[in-house]
Coordinates of C-alpha atoms in Angstrom, one line a residue:
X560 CA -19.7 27.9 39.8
X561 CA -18.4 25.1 42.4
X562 CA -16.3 24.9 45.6
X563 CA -15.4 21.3 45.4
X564 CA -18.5 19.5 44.8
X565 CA -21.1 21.8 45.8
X566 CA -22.0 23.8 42.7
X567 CA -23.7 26.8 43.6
X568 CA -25.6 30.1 41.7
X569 CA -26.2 33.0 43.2
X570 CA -30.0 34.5 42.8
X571 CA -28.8 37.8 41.1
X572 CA -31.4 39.9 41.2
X573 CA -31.8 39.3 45.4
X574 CA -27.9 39.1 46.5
X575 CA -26.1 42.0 47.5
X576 CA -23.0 42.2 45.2
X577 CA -24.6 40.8 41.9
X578 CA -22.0 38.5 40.8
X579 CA -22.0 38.4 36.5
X580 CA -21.0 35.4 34.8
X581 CA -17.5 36.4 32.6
X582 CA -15.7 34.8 29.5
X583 CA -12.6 35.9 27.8
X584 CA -13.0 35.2 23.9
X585 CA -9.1 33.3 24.0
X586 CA -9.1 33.1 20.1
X587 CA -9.1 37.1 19.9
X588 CA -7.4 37.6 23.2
X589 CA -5.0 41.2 22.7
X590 CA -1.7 41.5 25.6
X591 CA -2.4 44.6 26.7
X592 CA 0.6 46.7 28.1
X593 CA 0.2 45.5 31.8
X594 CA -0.1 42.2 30.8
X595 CA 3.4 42.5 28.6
X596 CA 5.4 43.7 31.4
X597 CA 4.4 40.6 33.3
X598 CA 5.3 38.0 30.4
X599 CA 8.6 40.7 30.1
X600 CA 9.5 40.2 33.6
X601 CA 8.5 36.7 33.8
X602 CA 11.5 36.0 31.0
X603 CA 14.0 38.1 32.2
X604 CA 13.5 36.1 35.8
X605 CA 14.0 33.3 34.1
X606 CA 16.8 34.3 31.6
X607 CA 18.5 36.5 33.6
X608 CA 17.7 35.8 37.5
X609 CA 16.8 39.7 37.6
X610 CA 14.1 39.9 40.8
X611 CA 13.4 43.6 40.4
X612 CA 9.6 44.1 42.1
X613 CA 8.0 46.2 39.3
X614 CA 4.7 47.0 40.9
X615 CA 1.6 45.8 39.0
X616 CA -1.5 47.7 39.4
X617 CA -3.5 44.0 38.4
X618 CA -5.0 42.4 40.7
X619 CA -3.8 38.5 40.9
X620 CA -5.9 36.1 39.7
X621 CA -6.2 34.0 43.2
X622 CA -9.3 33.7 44.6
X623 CA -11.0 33.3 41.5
X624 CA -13.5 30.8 43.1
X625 CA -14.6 32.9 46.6
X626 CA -14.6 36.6 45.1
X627 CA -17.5 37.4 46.0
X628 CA -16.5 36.9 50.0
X629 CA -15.4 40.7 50.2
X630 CA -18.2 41.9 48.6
X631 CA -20.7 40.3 51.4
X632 CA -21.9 37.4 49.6
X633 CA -22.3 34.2 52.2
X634 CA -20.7 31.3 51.6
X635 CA -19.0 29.7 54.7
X636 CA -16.4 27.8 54.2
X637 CA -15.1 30.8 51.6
X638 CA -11.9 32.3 51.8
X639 CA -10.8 36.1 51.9
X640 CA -9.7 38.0 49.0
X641 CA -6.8 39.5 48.6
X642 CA -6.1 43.0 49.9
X643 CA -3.9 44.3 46.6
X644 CA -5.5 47.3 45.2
X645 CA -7.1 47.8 41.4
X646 CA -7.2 50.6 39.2
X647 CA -11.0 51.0 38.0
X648 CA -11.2 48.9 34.2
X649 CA -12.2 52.8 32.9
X650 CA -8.6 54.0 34.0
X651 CA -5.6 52.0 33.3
X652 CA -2.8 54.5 35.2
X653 CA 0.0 52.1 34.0
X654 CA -0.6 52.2 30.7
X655 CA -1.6 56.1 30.8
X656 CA 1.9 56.6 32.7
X657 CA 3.6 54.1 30.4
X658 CA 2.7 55.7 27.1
X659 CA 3.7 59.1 28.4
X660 CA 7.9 57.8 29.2
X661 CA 7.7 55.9 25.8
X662 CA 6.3 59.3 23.8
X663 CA 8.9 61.6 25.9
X664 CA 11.5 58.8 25.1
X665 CA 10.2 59.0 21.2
X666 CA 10.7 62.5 20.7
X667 CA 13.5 62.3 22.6
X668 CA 15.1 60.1 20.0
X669 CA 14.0 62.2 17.1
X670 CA 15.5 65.0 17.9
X671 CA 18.8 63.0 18.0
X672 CA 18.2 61.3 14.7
X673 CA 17.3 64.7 12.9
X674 CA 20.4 66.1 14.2
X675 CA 22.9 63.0 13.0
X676 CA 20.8 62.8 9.9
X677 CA 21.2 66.3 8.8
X678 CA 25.0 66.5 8.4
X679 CA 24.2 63.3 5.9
X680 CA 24.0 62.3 2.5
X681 CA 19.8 62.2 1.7
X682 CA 19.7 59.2 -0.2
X683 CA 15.7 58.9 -0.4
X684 CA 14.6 61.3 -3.2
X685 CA 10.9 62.8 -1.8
X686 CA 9.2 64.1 -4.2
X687 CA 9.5 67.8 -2.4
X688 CA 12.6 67.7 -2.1
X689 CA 14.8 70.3 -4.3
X690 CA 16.9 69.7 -7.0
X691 CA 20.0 71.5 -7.0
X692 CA 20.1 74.1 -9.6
X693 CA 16.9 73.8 -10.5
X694 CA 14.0 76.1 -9.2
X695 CA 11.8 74.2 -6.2
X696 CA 8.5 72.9 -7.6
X697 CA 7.5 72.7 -3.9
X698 CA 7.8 75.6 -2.3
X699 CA 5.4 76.6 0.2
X700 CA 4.4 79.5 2.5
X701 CA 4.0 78.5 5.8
X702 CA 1.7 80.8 8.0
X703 CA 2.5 80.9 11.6
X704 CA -1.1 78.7 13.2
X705 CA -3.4 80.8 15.2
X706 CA -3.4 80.6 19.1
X707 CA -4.8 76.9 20.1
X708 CA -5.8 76.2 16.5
X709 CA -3.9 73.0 14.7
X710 CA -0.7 71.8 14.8
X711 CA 2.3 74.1 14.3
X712 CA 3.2 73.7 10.6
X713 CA 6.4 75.6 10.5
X714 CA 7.6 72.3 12.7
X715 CA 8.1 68.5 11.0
X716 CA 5.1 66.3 11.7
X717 CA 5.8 64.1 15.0
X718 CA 7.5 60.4 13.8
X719 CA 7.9 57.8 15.8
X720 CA 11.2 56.9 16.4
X721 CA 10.8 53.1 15.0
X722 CA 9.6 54.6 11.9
X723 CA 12.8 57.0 11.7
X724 CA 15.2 53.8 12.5
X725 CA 13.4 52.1 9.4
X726 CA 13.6 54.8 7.1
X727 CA 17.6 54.7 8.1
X728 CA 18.0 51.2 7.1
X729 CA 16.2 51.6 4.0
X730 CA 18.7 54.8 3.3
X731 CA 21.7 52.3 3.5
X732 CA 20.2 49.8 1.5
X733 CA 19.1 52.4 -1.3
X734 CA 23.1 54.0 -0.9
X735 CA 24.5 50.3 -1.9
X736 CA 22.4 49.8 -4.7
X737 CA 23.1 53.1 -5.8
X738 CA 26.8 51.7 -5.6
X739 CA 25.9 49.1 -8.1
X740 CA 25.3 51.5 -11.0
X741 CA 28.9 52.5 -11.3
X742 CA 28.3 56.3 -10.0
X743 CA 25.5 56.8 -12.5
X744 CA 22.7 58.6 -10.5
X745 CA 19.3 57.4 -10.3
X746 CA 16.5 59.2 -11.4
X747 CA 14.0 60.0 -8.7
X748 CA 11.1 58.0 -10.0
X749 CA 14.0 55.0 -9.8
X750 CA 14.7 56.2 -6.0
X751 CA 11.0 55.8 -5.2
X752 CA 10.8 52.5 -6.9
X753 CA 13.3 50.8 -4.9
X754 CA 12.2 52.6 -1.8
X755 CA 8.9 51.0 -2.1
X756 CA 9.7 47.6 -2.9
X757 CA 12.6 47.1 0.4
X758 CA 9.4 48.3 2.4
X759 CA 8.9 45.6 5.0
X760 CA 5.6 44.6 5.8
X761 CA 4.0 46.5 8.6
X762 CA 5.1 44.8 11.8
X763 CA 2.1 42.3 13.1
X764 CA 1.5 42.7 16.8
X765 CA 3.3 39.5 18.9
X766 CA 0.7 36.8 20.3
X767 CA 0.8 35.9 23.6
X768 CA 2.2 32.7 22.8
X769 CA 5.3 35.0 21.4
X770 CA 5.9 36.2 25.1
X771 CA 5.3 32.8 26.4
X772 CA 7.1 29.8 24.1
X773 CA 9.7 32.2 23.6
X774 CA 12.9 29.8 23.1
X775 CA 15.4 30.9 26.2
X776 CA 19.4 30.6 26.2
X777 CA 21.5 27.7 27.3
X778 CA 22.5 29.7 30.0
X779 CA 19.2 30.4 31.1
X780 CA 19.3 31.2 35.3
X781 CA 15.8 29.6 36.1
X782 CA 13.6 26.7 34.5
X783 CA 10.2 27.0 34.8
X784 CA 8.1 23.6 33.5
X785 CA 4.0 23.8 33.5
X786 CA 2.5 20.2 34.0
X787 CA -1.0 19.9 33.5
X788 CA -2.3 16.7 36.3
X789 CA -5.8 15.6 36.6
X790 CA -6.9 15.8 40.0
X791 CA -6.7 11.9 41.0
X792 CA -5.2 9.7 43.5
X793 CA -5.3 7.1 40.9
X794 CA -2.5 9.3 38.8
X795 CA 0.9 9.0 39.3
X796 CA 1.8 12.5 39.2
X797 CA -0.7 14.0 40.9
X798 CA -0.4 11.5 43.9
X799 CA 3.5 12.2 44.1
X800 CA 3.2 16.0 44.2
X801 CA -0.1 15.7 46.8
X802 CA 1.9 16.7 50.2
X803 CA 4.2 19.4 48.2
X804 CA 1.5 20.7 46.6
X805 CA -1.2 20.9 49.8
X806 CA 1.7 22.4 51.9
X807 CA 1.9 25.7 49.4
X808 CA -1.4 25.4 49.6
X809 CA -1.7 26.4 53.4
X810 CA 1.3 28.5 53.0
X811 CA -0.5 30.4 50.5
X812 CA -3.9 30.6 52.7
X813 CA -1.7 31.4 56.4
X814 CA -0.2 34.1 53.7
X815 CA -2.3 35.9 51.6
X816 CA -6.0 34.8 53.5
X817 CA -4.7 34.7 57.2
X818 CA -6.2 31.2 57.4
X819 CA -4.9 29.3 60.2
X820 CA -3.4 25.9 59.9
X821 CA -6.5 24.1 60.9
X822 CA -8.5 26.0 58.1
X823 CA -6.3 24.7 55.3
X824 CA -5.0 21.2 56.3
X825 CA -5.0 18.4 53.7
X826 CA -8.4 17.5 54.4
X827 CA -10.0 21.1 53.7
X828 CA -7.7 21.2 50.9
X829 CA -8.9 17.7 49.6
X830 CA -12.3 19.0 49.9
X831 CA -11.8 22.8 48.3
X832 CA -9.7 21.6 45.5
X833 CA -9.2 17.7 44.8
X834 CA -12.6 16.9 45.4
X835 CA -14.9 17.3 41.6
X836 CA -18.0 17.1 40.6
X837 CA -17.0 16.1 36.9
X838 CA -16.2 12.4 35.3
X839 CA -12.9 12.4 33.6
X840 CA -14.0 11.5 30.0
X841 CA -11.9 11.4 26.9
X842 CA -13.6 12.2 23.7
X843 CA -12.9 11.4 19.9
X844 CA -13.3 15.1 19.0
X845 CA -11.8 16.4 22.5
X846 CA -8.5 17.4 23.3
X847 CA -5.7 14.9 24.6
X848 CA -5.8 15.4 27.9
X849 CA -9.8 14.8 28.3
X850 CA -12.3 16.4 29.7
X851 CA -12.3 17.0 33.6
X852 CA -10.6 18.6 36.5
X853 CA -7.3 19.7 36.4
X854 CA -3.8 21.1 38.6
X855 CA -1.9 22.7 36.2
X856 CA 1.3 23.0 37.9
X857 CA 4.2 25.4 37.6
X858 CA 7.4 23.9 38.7
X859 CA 10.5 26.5 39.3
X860 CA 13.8 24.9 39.6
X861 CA 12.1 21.4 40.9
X862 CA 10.0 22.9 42.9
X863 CA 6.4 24.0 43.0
X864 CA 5.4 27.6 43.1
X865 CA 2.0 28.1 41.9
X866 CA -0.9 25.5 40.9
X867 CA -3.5 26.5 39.0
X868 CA -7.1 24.7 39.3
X869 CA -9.2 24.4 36.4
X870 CA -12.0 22.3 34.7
X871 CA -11.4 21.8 31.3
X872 CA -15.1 21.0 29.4
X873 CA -16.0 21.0 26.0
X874 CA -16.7 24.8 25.2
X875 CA -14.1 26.3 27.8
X876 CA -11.1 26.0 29.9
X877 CA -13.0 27.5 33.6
X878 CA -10.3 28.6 36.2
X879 CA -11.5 27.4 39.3
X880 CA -8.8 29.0 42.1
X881 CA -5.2 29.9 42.0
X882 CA -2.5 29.4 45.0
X883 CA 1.2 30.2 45.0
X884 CA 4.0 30.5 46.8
X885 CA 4.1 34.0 48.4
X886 CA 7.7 34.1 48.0
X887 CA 7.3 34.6 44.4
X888 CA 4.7 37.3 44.5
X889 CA 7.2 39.8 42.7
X890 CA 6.4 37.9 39.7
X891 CA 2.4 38.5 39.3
X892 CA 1.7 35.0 39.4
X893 CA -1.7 35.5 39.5
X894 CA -1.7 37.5 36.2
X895 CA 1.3 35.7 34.4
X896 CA -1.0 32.2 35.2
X897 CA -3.9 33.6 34.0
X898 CA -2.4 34.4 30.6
X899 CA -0.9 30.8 30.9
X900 CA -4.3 29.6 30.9
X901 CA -5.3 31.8 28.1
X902 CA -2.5 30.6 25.6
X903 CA -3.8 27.1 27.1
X904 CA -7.0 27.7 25.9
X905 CA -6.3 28.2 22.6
X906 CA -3.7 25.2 22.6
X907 CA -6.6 22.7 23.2
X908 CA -9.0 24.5 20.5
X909 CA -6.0 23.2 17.9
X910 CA -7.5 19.5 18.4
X911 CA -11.4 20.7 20.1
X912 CA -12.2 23.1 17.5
X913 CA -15.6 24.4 19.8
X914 CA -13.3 24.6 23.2
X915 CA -12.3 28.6 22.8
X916 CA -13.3 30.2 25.8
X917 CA -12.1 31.2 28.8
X918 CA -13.9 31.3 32.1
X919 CA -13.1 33.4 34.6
X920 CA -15.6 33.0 37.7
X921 CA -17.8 36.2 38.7
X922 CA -17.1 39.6 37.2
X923 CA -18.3 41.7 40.6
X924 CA -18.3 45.5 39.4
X925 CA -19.8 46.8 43.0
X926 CA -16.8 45.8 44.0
X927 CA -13.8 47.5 43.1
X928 CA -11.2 45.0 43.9
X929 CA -12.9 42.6 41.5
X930 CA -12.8 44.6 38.3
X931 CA -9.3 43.3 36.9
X932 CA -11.6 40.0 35.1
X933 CA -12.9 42.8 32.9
X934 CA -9.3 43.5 31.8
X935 CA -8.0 40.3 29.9
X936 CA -10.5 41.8 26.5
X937 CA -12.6 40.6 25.0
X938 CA -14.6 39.4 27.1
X939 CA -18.6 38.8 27.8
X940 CA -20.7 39.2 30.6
X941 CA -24.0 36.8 30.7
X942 CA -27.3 38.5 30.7
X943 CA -28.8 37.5 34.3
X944 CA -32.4 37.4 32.8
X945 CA -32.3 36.1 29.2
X946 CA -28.6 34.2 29.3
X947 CA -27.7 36.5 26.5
X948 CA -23.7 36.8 26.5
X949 CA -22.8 41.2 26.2
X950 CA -20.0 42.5 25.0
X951 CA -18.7 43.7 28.7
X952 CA -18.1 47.2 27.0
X953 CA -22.1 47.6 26.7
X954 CA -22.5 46.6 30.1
X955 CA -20.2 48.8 31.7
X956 CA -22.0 52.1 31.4
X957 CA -25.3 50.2 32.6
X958 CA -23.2 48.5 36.0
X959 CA -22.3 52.3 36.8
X960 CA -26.0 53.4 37.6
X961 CA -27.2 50.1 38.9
X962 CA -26.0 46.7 41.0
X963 CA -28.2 44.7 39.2
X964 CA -28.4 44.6 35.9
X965 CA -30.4 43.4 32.4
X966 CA -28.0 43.0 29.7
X967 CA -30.2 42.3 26.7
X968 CA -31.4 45.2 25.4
X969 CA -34.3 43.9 23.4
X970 CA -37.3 43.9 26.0
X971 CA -39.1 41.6 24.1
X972 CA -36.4 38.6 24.7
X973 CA -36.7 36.1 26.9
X974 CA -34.7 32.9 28.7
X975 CA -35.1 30.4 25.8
X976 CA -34.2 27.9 27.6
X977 CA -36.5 28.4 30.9
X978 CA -38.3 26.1 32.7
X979 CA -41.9 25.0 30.9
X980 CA -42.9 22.4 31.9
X981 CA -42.1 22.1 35.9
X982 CA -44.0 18.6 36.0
X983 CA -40.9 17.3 34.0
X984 CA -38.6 18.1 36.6
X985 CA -36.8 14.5 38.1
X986 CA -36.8 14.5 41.2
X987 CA -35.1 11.7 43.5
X988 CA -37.7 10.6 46.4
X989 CA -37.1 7.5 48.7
X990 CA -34.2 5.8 46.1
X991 CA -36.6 6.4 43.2
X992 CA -36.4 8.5 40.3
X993 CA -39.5 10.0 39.3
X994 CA -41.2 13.0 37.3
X995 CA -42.1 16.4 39.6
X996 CA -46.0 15.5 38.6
X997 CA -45.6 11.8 40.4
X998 CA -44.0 12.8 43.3
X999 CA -46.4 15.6 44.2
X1000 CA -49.3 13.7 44.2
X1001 CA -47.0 11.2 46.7
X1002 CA -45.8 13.7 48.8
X1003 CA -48.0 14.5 51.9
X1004 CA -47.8 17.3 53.5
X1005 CA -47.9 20.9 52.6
X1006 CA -46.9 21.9 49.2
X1007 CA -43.0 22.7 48.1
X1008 CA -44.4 23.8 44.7
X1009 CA -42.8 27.3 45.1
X1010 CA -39.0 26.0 46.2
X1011 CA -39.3 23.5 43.3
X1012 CA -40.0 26.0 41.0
X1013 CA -36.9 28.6 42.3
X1014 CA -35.0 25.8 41.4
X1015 CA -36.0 25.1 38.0
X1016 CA -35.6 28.8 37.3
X1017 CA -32.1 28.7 38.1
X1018 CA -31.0 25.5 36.0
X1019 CA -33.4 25.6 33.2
X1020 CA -35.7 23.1 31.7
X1021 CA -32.5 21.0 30.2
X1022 CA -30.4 20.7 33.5
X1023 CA -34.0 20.2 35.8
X1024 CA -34.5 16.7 33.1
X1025 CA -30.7 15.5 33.8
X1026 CA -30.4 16.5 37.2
X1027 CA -32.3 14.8 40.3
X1028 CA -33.6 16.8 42.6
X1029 CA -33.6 15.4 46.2
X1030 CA -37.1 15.1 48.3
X1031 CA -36.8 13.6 51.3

């Protein structure tokens, strides 16, 4: 992962809070309920100007870059996480609570329906449903159930009530077409017939792009506008919106880190975020905007309240660090961006067909507060021995025993792409690029065999032959 340039790895099996590598699959990405009542709230802000603070049991996606900080891992220039409290990924109380209102609400509705419905006209012939003046085909005893055995059969099954308000519009449009006959009845096989054929088709679960690009009214109270800027001077954009957008920066970090102001000026700001390790390119097969580093910025009402940092390569969209204004914090920015970045995601793939995942920093399960990554499903956490990517549902039950982890099951597997040959390594030496095997029989002095080596581990034998390594 990076902070500005440096690019950094943490030795997993050695640090304290092993810190797991996570992806979200964006192509089969699922809203979950939590997730809905942010995109929900998000358009009735904007529709409506309603500001009611729903509470949000997810934790917002801000300090995506330094999350390990809580959890005791060293980095000094990293910045404190925030102090909202998670449910554990196991127990999602929201939802739990939220399914219980919409059942109680459900049945509630039944009971209503079956009352209105049963001073009616049953249009909808069943087939046990008596004919009058002829004997009931379907009669049936019903025994009282034993105690804690089954459901109670002298009751109707349970019906959701958006199955009940179908079967009611279907009623109305079988009673006009039963109209059209001139009073003549239908047969029941008829009934049936025309029952099955104004079916609709089973409703299809909305997208997150259906919460999202959701068209709003004329009338709408807010406008919010997302403007994706690469991260340099030399653009237009980015330079224009460089002092409004380092100002929430340290207004986010006073906030929400208790920085003070000489911890997040413009130059630790410049440094943290502006400054990149990755070439903008633009590639043939790639996306419009290029490869490289990104502010995608949200602007309400002309204004910016939230930028989201991200490096946009040519498997992934990888969310670097969030900041927002604090005033805003009633709308889950943190959640409702990464969901932004999500839909994103899957934008680009349109014109990159192999960009489809999502990065998401560190999934750290020692520590509680860091668990919410392992909500946006599915998702994959990298094996820290074979670079294997596990379903995170697998590697949950094994992060509950132990820290520190092997996610590969097969004890036979092994890195593939581990260092070999460590002669091969290029190492930089006195302006001069040259193999490891050259510059150790230069180098006087004793022996940095064993460092050289702990770093070839960690990148691999591709990265070790593009990278230099610098010997003084």
């Amino acid at each position: 992962f990076r902070s500005g340039k440096y690019v950094y790895k943490p030795i997993m099996n050695q640090t304290c809070c092993p810190q797991y590598t996570i992806r979200c699959q964006a192509l089969c990405f699922q809203t979950s309920k939590s997730h809905k009542k942010v995109l929900k709230k998000m358009l009735k802000f904007l529709s409506k100007g309603d500001v009611s603070k729903v509470v949000t049991e997810e934790e917002p996606m801000d300090s995506r870059i330094e999350d390990a900080v809580t959890c005791g891992f060293a980095y000094e220039s990293a910045s404190h996480i925030s102090q909202a409290e998670l449910t554990p990924l196991s127990v999602d109380h929201a939802e739990r609570v939220e399914n219980e209102d919409e059942d109680a609400g459900e049945t509630k509705e039944e009971v209503d329906v079956q009352k209105v419905e049963s001073g009616s006209l049953q249009i909808c012939a069943d087939k046990d449903t008596p004919v009058p003046g002829e004997p009931s085909r379907s009669a049936k005893i019903v025994h009282a159930p034993k105690p804690g055995k089954g459901a109670d059969l002298s009751k109707p099954p349970c019906r959701k009530a958006k199955d009940i308000r179908k079967e009611r519009k279907l009623q109305k449009i079988l009673q006009n077409q039963m109209c059209t006959f001139e009073g003549s009845p239908l047969q029941a096989g008829d009934q049936v017939f025309l029952l099955q054929n104004s079916k609709s088709k089973p409703n299809q679960p909305k997208t997150i792009e259906d919460f999202i690009f959701v068209s709003l009214p004329d009338d709408a109270a807010h406008k919010l506008e997302v403007r994706l800027v690469p991260v340099s001077f030399e653009d237009p954009q980015f330079k224009s919106s460089f002092n409004q957008s380092a100002t929430l920066f340290a207004k986010y970090q006073m906030a929400i880190h208790k920085d003070t102001p000489s911890d997040c000026g413009e130059n630790e700001f410049t440094r943290f975020l502006c400054d990149s390790p990755l070439e903008a390119e633009n590639a043939p097969n790639g996306p419009e905007c290029g490869y490289g580093s990104f502010h995608q910025q949200y602007w309400l009402d002309g204004k910016i309240i939230a930028v989201g940092v991200i490096d946009i390569l040519p498997y992934c969209v990888s969310s670097v660090y969030l900041y927002y204004d604090p005033d805003y914090s009633f709308l889950s920015l943190g959640v409702y961006s990464a969901l932004r970045e999500i839909a994103f995601t899957r934008q680009l793939h349109e014109k990159a067909p192999d960009l489809c995942f999502y990065y998401m920093g560190f999934y750290i399960h020692s520590c509680p507060k860091m668990r919410y990554k392992g909500q946006y499903r599915p998702s994959d956490l990298l094996c820290p021995e074979t670079y294997v990517w596990t379903p995170i549902e697998q590697c949950l039950p094994l992060l509950e025993h132990s820290k520190y982890c092997r996610f590969n099951q097969d004890v036979k597997a092994v890195d593939e792409g581990r260092i070999k040959e460590l002669g091969r390594v290029r190492v930089l030496h006195k302006r001069t690029v040259m193999p490891y095997s050259v510059y150790k029989k230069r180098r006087k002095g004793p022996s940095d065999e064993a460092s050289v080596q702990q770093y070839a581990s960690l990148v691999g034998q591709t990265c070790s032959e593009r990278m230099l390594l610098f010997r003084s």
